[in-house]
């Protein structure tokens, strides 16, 4: 364990597996107390919290549907009571409903925007008062290369992630003088459950392999550590070029 974030509390939405879990581990290794949010995978989240505890860190599980305002408010209250006010927020929760444009429904679109974009707004609004009171905060939004490229999931997903990057810039510009940075990480084709069963997609990557969740976590930690960087999006694409 290092201690760069000792005394800080982090909340990671969708933190039970994949990219979220890798970020939880990295934050804990840096000394932060970590709240692992999940909606359904409570067993996986508890296993991760136990792993962090065995390594000498502090972690709790906070189950909540982050697309619902009251659930988010209750989650932040529980984190504050259990670990302290949230200093670091990672908006990672999201869904990926793969659809072609002829199969895409209004419900698919609404659910994607609700979970991928509105959740980031709700969680950000919920933690801002305590961050502003202490003049320190780090918000990292997990976007996607689909915010700028065609992607493989569908235009509804593109829209949700492009919106997240707009949200990032909008908050960053308004919070820059209050000690709060807001940035995004935009991974493309990372080896997670979302990419399982799609090995053909590797052919799109100049580097010749999927990225790893740990590589995304390293980018997120760079943003947490850098007080001068705000309103930016770090792309991790393995060399894929976007227009």
Coordinates of C-alpha atoms in Angstrom, one line a residue, residues 11-14 35 37-39 62-81 84 86 89-93 114-130 171:
X11 CA -17.0 6.2 -4.5
X12 CA -16.9 4.0 -7.6
X13 CA -20.2 3.3 -9.3
X14 CA -20.5 0.0 -11.1
X35 CA -17.1 2.6 -1.5
X37 CA -21.3 0.6 -5.7
X38 CA -23.3 -2.1 -7.5
X39 CA -26.9 -2.7 -8.4
X62 CA -23.2 0.3 -1.2
X63 CA -25.9 -1.3 -3.4
X64 CA -28.0 1.3 -5.3
X65 CA -29.5 2.0 -8.7
X66 CA -27.5 5.1 -9.6
X67 CA -30.0 6.1 -12.3
X68 CA -32.6 7.0 -9.5
X69 CA -32.2 10.2 -7.5
X70 CA -33.4 8.9 -4.2
X71 CA -31.2 5.9 -4.4
X72 CA -28.2 8.0 -5.1
X73 CA -29.0 10.3 -2.2
X74 CA -29.2 7.3 0.1
X75 CA -26.0 5.8 -1.2
X76 CA -24.0 9.0 -0.6
X77 CA -25.4 9.2 2.9
X78 CA -24.3 5.6 3.6
X79 CA -20.8 6.3 2.2
X80 CA -20.5 9.4 4.3
X81 CA -21.6 7.6 7.5
X84 CA -16.5 10.0 5.4
X86 CA -16.8 11.6 -0.8
X89 CA -16.1 10.1 -7.5
X90 CA -15.7 7.7 -10.4
X91 CA -18.8 7.5 -12.6
X92 CA -18.3 4.1 -14.2
X93 CA -21.8 2.5 -14.1
X114 CA -30.7 7.0 -18.0
X115 CA -28.0 4.6 -16.8
X116 CA -25.0 5.9 -18.7
X117 CA -25.5 9.6 -18.6
X118 CA -28.2 10.6 -16.0
X119 CA -26.5 8.5 -13.4
X120 CA -23.3 10.6 -13.8
X121 CA -25.3 13.8 -13.4
X122 CA -27.1 12.5 -10.3
X123 CA -24.0 11.2 -8.5
X124 CA -22.0 14.4 -9.3
X125 CA -24.8 16.6 -8.0
X126 CA -25.0 14.5 -4.8
X127 CA -21.3 14.7 -3.9
X128 CA -20.6 18.3 -5.0
X129 CA -21.8 20.1 -1.8
X130 CA -19.2 18.3 0.4
X171 CA -18.7 20.8 -14.8

